[in-house]
mmCIF file with all atom_site columns, C-alpha atoms in Angstrom:
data_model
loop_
_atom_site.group_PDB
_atom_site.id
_atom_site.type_symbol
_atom_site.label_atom_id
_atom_site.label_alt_id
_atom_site.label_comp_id
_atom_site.label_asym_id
_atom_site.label_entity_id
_atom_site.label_seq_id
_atom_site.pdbx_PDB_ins_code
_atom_site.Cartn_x
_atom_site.Cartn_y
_atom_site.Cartn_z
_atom_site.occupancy
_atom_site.B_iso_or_equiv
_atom_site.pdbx_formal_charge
_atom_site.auth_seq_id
_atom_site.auth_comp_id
_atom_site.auth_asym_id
_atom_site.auth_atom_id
_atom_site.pdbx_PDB_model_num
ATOM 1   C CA . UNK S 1 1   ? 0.000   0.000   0.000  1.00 32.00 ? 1   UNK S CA 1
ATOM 2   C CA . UNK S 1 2   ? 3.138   2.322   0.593  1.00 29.00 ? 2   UNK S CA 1
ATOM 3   C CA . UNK S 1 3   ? 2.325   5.549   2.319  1.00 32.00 ? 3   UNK S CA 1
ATOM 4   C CA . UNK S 1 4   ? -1.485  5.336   3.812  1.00 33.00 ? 4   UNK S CA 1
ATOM 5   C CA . UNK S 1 5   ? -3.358  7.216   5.903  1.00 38.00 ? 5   UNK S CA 1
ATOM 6   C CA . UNK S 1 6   ? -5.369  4.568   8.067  1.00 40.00 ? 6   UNK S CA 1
ATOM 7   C CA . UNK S 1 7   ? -8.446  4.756   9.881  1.00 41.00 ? 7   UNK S CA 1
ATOM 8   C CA . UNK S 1 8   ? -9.866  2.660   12.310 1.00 41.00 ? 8   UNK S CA 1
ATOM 9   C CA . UNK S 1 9   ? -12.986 2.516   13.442 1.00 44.00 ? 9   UNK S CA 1
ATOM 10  C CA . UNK S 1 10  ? -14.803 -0.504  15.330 1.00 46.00 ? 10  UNK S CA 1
ATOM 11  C CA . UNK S 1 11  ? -18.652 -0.844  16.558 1.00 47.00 ? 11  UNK S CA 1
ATOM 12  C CA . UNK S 1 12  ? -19.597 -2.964  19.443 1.00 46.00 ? 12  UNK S CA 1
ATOM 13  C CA . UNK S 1 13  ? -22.362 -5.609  18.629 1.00 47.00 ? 13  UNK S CA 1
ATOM 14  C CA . UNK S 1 14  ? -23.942 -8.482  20.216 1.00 46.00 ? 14  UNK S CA 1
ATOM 15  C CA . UNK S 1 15  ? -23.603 -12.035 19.348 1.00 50.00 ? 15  UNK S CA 1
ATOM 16  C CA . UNK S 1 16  ? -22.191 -15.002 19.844 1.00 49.00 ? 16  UNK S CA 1
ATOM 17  C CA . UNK S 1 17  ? -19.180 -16.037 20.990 1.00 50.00 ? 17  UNK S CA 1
ATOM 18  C CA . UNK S 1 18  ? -16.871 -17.070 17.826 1.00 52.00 ? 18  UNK S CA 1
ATOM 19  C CA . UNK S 1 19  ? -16.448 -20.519 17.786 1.00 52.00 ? 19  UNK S CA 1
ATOM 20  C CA . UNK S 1 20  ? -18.972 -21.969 20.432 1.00 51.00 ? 20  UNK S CA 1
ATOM 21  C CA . UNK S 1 21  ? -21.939 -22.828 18.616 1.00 49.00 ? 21  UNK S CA 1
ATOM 22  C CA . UNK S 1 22  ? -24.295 -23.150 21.613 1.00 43.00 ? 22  UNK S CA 1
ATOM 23  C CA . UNK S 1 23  ? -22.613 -20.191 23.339 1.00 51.00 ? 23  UNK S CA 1
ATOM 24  C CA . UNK S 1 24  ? -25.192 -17.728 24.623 1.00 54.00 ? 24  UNK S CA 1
ATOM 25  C CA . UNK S 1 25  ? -25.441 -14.030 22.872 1.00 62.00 ? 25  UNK S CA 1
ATOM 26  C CA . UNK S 1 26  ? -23.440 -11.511 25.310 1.00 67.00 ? 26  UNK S CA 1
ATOM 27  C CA . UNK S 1 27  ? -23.915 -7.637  24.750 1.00 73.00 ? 27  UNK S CA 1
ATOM 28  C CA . UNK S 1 28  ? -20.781 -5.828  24.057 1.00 84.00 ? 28  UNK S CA 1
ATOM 29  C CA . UNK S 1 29  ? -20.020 -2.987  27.218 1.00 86.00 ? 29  UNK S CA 1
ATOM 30  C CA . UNK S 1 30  ? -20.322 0.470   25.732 1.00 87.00 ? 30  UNK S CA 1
ATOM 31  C CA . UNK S 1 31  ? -16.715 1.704   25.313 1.00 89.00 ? 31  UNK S CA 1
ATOM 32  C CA . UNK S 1 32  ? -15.607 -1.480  24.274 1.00 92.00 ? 32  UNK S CA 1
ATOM 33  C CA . UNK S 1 33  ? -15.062 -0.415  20.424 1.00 91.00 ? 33  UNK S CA 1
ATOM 34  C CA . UNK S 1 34  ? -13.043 2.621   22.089 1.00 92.00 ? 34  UNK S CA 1
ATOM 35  C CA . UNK S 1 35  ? -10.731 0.546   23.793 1.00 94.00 ? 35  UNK S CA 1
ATOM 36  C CA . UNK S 1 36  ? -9.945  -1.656  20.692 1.00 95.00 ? 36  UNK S CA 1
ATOM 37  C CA . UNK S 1 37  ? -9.775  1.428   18.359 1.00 93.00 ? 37  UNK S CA 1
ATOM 38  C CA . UNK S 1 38  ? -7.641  3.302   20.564 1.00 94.00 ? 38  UNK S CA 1
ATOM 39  C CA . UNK S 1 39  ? -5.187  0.159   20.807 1.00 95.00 ? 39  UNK S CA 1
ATOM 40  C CA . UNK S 1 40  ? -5.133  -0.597  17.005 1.00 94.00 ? 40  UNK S CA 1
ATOM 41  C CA . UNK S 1 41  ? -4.367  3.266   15.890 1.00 94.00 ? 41  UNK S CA 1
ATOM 42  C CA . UNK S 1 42  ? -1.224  3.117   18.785 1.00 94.00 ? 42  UNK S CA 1
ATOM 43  C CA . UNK S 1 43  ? -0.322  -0.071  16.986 1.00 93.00 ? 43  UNK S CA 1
ATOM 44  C CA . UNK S 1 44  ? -0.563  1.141   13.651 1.00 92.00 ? 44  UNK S CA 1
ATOM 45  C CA . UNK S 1 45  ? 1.442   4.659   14.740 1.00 91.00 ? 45  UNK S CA 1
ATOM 46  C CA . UNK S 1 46  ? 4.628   2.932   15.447 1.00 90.00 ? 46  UNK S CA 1
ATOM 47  C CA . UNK S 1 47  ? 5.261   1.372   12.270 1.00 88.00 ? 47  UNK S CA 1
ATOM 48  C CA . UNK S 1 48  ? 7.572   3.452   9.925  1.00 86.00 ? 48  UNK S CA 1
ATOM 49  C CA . UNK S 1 49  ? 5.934   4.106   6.584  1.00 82.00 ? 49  UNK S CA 1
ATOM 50  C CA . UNK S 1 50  ? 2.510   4.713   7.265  1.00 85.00 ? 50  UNK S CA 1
ATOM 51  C CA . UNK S 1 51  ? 0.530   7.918   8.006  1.00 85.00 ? 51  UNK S CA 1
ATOM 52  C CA . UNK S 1 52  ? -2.698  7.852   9.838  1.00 89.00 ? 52  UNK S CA 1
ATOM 53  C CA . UNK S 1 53  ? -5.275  9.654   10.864 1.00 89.00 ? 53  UNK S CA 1
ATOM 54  C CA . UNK S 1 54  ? -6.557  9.550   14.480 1.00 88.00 ? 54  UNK S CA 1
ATOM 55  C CA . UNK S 1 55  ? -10.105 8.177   14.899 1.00 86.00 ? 55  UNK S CA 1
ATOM 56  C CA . UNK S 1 56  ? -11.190 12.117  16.627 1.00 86.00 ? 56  UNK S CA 1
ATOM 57  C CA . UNK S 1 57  ? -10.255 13.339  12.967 1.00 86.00 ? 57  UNK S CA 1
ATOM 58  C CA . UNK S 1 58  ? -12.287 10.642  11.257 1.00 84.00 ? 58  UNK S CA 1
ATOM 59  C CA . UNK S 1 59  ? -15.121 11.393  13.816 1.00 81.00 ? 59  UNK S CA 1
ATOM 60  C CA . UNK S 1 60  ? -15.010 15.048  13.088 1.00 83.00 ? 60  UNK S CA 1
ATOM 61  C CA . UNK S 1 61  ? -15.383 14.245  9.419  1.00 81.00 ? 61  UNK S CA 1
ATOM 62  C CA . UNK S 1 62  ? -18.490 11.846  9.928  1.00 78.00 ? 62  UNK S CA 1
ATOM 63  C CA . UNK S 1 63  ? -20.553 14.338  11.473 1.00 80.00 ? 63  UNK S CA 1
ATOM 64  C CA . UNK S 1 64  ? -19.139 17.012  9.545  1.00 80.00 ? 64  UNK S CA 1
ATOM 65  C CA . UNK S 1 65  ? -20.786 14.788  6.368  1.00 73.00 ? 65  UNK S CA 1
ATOM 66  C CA . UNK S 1 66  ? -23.661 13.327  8.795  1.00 70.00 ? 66  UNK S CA 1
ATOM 67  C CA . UNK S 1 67  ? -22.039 9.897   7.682  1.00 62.00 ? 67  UNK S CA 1
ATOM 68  C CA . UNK S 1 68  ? -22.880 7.028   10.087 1.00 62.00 ? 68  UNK S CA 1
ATOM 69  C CA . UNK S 1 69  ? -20.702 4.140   10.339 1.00 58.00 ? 69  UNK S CA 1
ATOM 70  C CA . UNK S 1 70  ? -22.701 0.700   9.837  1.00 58.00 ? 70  UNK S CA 1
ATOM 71  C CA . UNK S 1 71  ? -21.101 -2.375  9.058  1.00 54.00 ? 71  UNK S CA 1
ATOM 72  C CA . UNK S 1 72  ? -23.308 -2.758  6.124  1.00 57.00 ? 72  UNK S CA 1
ATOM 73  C CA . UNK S 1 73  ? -21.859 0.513   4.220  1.00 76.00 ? 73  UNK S CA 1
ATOM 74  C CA . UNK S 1 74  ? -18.174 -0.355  5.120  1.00 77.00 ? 74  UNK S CA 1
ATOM 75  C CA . UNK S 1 75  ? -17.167 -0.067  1.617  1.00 82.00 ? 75  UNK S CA 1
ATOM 76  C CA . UNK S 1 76  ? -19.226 2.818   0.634  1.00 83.00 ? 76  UNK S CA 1
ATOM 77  C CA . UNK S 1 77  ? -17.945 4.564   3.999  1.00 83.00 ? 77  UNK S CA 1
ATOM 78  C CA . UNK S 1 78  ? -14.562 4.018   2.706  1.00 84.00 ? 78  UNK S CA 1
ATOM 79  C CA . UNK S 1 79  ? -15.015 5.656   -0.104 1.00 86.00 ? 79  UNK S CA 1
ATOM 80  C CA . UNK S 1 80  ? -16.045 8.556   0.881  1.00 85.00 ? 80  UNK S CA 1
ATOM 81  C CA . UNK S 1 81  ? -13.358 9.238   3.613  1.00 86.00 ? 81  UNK S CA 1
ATOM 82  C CA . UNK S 1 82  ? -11.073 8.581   0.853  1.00 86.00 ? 82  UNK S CA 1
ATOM 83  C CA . UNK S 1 83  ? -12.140 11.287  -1.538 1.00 86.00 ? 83  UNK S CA 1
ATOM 84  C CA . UNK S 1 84  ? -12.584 13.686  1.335  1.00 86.00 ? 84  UNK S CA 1
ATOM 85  C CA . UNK S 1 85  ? -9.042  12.919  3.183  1.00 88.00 ? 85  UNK S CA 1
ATOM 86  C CA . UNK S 1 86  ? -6.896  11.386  0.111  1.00 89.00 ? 86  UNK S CA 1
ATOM 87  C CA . UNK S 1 87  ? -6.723  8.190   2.213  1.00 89.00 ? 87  UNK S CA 1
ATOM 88  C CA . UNK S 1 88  ? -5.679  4.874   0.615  1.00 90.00 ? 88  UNK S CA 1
ATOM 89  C CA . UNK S 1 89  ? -7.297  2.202   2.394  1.00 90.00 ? 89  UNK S CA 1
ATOM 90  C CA . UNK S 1 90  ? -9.752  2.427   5.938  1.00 89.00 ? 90  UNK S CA 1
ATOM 91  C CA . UNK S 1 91  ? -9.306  -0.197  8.540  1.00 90.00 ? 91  UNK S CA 1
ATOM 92  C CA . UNK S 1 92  ? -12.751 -0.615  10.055 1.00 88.00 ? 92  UNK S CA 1
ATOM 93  C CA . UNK S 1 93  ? -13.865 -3.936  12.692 1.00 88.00 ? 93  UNK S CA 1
ATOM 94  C CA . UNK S 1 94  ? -16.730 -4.967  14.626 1.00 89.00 ? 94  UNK S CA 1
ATOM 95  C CA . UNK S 1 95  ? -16.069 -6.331  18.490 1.00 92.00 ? 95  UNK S CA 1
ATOM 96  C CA . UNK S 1 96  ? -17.771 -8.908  18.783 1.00 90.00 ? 96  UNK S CA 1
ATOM 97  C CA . UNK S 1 97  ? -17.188 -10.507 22.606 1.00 90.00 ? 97  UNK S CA 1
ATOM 98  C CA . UNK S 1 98  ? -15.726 -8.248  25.356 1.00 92.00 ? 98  UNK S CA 1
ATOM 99  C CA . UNK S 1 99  ? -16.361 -9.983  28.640 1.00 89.00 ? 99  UNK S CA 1
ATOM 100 C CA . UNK S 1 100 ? -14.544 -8.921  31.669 1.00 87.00 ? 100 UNK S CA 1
ATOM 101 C CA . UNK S 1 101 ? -13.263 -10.974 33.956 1.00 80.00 ? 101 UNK S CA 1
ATOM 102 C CA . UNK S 1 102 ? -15.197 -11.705 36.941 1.00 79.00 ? 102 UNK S CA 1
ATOM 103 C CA . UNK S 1 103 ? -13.153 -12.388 40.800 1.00 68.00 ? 103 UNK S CA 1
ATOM 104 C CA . UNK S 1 104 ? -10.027 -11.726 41.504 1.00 63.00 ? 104 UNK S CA 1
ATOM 105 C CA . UNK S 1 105 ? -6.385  -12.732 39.796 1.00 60.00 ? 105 UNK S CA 1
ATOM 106 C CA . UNK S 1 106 ? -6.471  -16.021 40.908 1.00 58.00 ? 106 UNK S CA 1
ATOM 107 C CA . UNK S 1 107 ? -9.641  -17.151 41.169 1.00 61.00 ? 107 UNK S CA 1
ATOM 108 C CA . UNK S 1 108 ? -12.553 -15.694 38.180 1.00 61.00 ? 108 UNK S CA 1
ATOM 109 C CA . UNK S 1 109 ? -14.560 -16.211 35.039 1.00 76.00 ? 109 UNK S CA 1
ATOM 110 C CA . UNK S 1 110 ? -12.153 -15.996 32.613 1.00 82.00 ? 110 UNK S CA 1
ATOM 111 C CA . UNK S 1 111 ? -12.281 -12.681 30.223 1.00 85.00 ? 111 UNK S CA 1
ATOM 112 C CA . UNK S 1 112 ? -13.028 -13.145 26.897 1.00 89.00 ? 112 UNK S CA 1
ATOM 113 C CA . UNK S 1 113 ? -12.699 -10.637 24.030 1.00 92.00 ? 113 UNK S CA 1
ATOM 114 C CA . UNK S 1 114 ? -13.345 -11.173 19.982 1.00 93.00 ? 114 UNK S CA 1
ATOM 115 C CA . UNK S 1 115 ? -12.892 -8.953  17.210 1.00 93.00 ? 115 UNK S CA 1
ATOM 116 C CA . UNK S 1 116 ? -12.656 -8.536  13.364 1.00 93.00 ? 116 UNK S CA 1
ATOM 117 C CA . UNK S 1 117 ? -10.713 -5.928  11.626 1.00 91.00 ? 117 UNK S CA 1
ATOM 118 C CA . UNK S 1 118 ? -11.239 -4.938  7.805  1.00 92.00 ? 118 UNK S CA 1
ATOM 119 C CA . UNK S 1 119 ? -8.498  -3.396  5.659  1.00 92.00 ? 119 UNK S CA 1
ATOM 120 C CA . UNK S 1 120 ? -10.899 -1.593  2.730  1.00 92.00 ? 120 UNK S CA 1
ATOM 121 C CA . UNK S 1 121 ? -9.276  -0.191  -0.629 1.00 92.00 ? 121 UNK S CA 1
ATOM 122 C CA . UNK S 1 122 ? -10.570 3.463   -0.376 1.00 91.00 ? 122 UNK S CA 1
ATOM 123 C CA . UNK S 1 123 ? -10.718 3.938   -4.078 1.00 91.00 ? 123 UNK S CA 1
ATOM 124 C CA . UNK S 1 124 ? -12.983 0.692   -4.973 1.00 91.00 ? 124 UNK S CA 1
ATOM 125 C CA . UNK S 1 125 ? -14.487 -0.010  -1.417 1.00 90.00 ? 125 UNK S CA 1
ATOM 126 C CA . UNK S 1 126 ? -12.859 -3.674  -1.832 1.00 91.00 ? 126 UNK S CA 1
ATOM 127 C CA . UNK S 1 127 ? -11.913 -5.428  0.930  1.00 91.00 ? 127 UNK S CA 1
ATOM 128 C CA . UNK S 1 128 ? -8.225  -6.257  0.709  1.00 92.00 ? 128 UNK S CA 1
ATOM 129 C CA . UNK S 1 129 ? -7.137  -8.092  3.862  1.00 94.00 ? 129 UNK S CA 1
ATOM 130 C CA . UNK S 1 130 ? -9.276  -9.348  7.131  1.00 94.00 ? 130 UNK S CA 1
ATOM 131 C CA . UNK S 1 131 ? -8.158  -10.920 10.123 1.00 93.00 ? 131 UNK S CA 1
ATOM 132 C CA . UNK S 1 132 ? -9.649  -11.569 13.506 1.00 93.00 ? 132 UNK S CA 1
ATOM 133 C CA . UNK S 1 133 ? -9.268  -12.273 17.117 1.00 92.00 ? 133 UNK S CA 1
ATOM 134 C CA . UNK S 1 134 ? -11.294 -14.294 19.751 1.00 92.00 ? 134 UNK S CA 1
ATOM 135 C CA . UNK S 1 135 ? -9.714  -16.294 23.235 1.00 87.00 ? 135 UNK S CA 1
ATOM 136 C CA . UNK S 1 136 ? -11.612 -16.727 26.033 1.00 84.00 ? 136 UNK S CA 1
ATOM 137 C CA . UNK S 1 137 ? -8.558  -17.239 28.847 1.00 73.00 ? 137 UNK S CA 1
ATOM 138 C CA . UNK S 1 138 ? -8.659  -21.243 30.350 1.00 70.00 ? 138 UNK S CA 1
ATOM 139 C CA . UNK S 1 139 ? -7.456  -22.256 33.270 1.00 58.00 ? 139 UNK S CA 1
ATOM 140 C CA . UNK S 1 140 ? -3.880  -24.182 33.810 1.00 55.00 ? 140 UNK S CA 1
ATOM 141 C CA . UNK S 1 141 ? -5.963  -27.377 33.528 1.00 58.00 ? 141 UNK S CA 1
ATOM 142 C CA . UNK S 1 142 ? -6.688  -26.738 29.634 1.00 62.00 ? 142 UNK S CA 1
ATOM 143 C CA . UNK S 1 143 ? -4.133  -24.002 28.269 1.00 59.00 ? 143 UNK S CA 1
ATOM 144 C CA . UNK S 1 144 ? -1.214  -24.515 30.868 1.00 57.00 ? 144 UNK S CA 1
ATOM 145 C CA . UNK S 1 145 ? 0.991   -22.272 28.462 1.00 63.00 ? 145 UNK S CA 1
ATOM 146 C CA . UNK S 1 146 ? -1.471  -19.660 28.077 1.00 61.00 ? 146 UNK S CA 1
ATOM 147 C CA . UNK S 1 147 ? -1.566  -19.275 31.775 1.00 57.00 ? 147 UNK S CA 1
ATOM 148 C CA . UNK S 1 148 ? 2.086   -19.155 32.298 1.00 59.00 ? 148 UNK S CA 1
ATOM 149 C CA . UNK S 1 149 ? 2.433   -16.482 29.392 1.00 70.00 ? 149 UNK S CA 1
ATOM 150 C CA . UNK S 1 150 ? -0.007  -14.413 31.920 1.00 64.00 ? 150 UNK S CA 1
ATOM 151 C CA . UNK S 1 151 ? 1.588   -14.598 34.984 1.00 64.00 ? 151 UNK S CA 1
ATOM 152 C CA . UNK S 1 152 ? -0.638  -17.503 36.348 1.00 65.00 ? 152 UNK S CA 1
ATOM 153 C CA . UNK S 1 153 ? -3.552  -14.978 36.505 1.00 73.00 ? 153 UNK S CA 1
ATOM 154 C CA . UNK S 1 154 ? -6.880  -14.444 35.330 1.00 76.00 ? 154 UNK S CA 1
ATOM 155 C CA . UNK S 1 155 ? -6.324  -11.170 32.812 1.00 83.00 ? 155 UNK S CA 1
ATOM 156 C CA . UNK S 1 156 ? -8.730  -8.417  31.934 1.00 87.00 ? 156 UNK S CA 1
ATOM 157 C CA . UNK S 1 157 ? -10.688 -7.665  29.085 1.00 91.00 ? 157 UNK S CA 1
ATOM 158 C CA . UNK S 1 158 ? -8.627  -5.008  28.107 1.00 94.00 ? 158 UNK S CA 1
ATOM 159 C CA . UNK S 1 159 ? -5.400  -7.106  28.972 1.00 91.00 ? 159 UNK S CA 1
ATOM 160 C CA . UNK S 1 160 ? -6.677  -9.653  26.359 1.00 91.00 ? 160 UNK S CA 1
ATOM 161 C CA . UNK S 1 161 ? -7.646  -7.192  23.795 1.00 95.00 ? 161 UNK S CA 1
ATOM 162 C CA . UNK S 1 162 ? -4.118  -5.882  23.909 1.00 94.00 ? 162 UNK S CA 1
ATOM 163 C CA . UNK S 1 163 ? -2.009  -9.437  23.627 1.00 91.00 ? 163 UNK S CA 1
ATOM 164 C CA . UNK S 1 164 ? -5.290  -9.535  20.778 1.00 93.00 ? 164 UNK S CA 1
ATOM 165 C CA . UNK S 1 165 ? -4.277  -6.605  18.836 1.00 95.00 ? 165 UNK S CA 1
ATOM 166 C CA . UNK S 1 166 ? -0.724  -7.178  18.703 1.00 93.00 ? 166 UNK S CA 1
ATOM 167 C CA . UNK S 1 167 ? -1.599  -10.783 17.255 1.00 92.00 ? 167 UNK S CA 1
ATOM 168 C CA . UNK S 1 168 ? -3.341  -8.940  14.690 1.00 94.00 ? 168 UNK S CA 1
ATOM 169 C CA . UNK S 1 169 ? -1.496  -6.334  13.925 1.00 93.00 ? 169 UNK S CA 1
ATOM 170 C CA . UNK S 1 170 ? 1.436   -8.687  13.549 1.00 92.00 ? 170 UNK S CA 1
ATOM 171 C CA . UNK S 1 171 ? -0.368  -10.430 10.442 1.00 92.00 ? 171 UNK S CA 1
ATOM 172 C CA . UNK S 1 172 ? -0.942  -7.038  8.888  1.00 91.00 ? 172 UNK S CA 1
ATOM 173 C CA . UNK S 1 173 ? 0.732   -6.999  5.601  1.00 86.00 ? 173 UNK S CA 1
ATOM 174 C CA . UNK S 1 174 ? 1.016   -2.805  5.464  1.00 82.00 ? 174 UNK S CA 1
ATOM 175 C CA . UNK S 1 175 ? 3.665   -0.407  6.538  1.00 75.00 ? 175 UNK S CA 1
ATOM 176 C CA . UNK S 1 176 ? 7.213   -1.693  7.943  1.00 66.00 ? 176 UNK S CA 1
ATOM 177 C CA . UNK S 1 177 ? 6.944   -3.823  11.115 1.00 58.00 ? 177 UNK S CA 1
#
């Protein structure tokens, strides 16, 4: 892609957990999408190469145009906040799980966080790359590695979504890592 601005933004939704067919529908917290937003654009900031544009600029543009993000105009959106900010591709996402954890370090209901990021051409409205995110912590008995990579501890939500983002943003095939 070569120099891009980027712009994330991500909507909370509720659904499913990924991958647990019988899983119960959980309501994603308010502030959720903020979190994850705010972690991908401080992601995306350190790599050389790449411009972007903070998700307050973006937001000031949307209701500047009284343009609405919906996942269902993704491509459309991106578009448009490519012919108004020269941009070459918008990352967008959806969070789809953010549980926090529930007790203490050592003894909780494991966290659980899930989330799908979109890289969209901004000239076509194609999507060019997706990747996504979903663990639900286990305990030593079932993910002994897992736990040992965390301390021994339950994490947070926001704990998760971090190691989460980096996994993503690892896979990313723009800008220089």
């Amino acid at each position: 892609v070569g120099i891009s601005a980027i712009r994330q933004s991500f909507e909370g939704t509720t659904g499913p957990i990924p991958h647990r067919p019988h899983a119960k529908k959980e309501s994603v917290p308010s502030g959720a999408e903020e979190i994850i937003t705010d972690m991908v654009y401080a992601n995306l900031r350190l790599r050389p190469g790449l411009k972007t544009i903070s998700p307050n600029e973006i937001t000031k543009v949307l209701s500047k145009k009284s343009l609405k993000l919906s996942k269902s105009q993704n491509q459309w959106l991106a578009q448009e906040l490519g012919k108004e900010l020269s941009l070459d591709a918008v990352i967008v996402g959806r969070v789809r799980v953010f549980r926090e954890r529930a007790g203490q370090k050592f003894a909780a209901i494991p966290a659980a966080v899930g989330f799908d990021v979109q890289v969209i051409n901004a000239q076509d409205g194609t999507a060019v790359w997706a990747g996504d995110f979903f663990e639900e912590q286990k305990p030593f008995t079932q993910d002994f590695k897992g736990m040992l990579e965390r301390g021994g501890e339950w994490v947070t939500a926001e704990e998760l979504a971090r190691s989460g983002v980096k996994r993503v943003m690892k896979r990313l095939p723009i800008g220089k890592r």
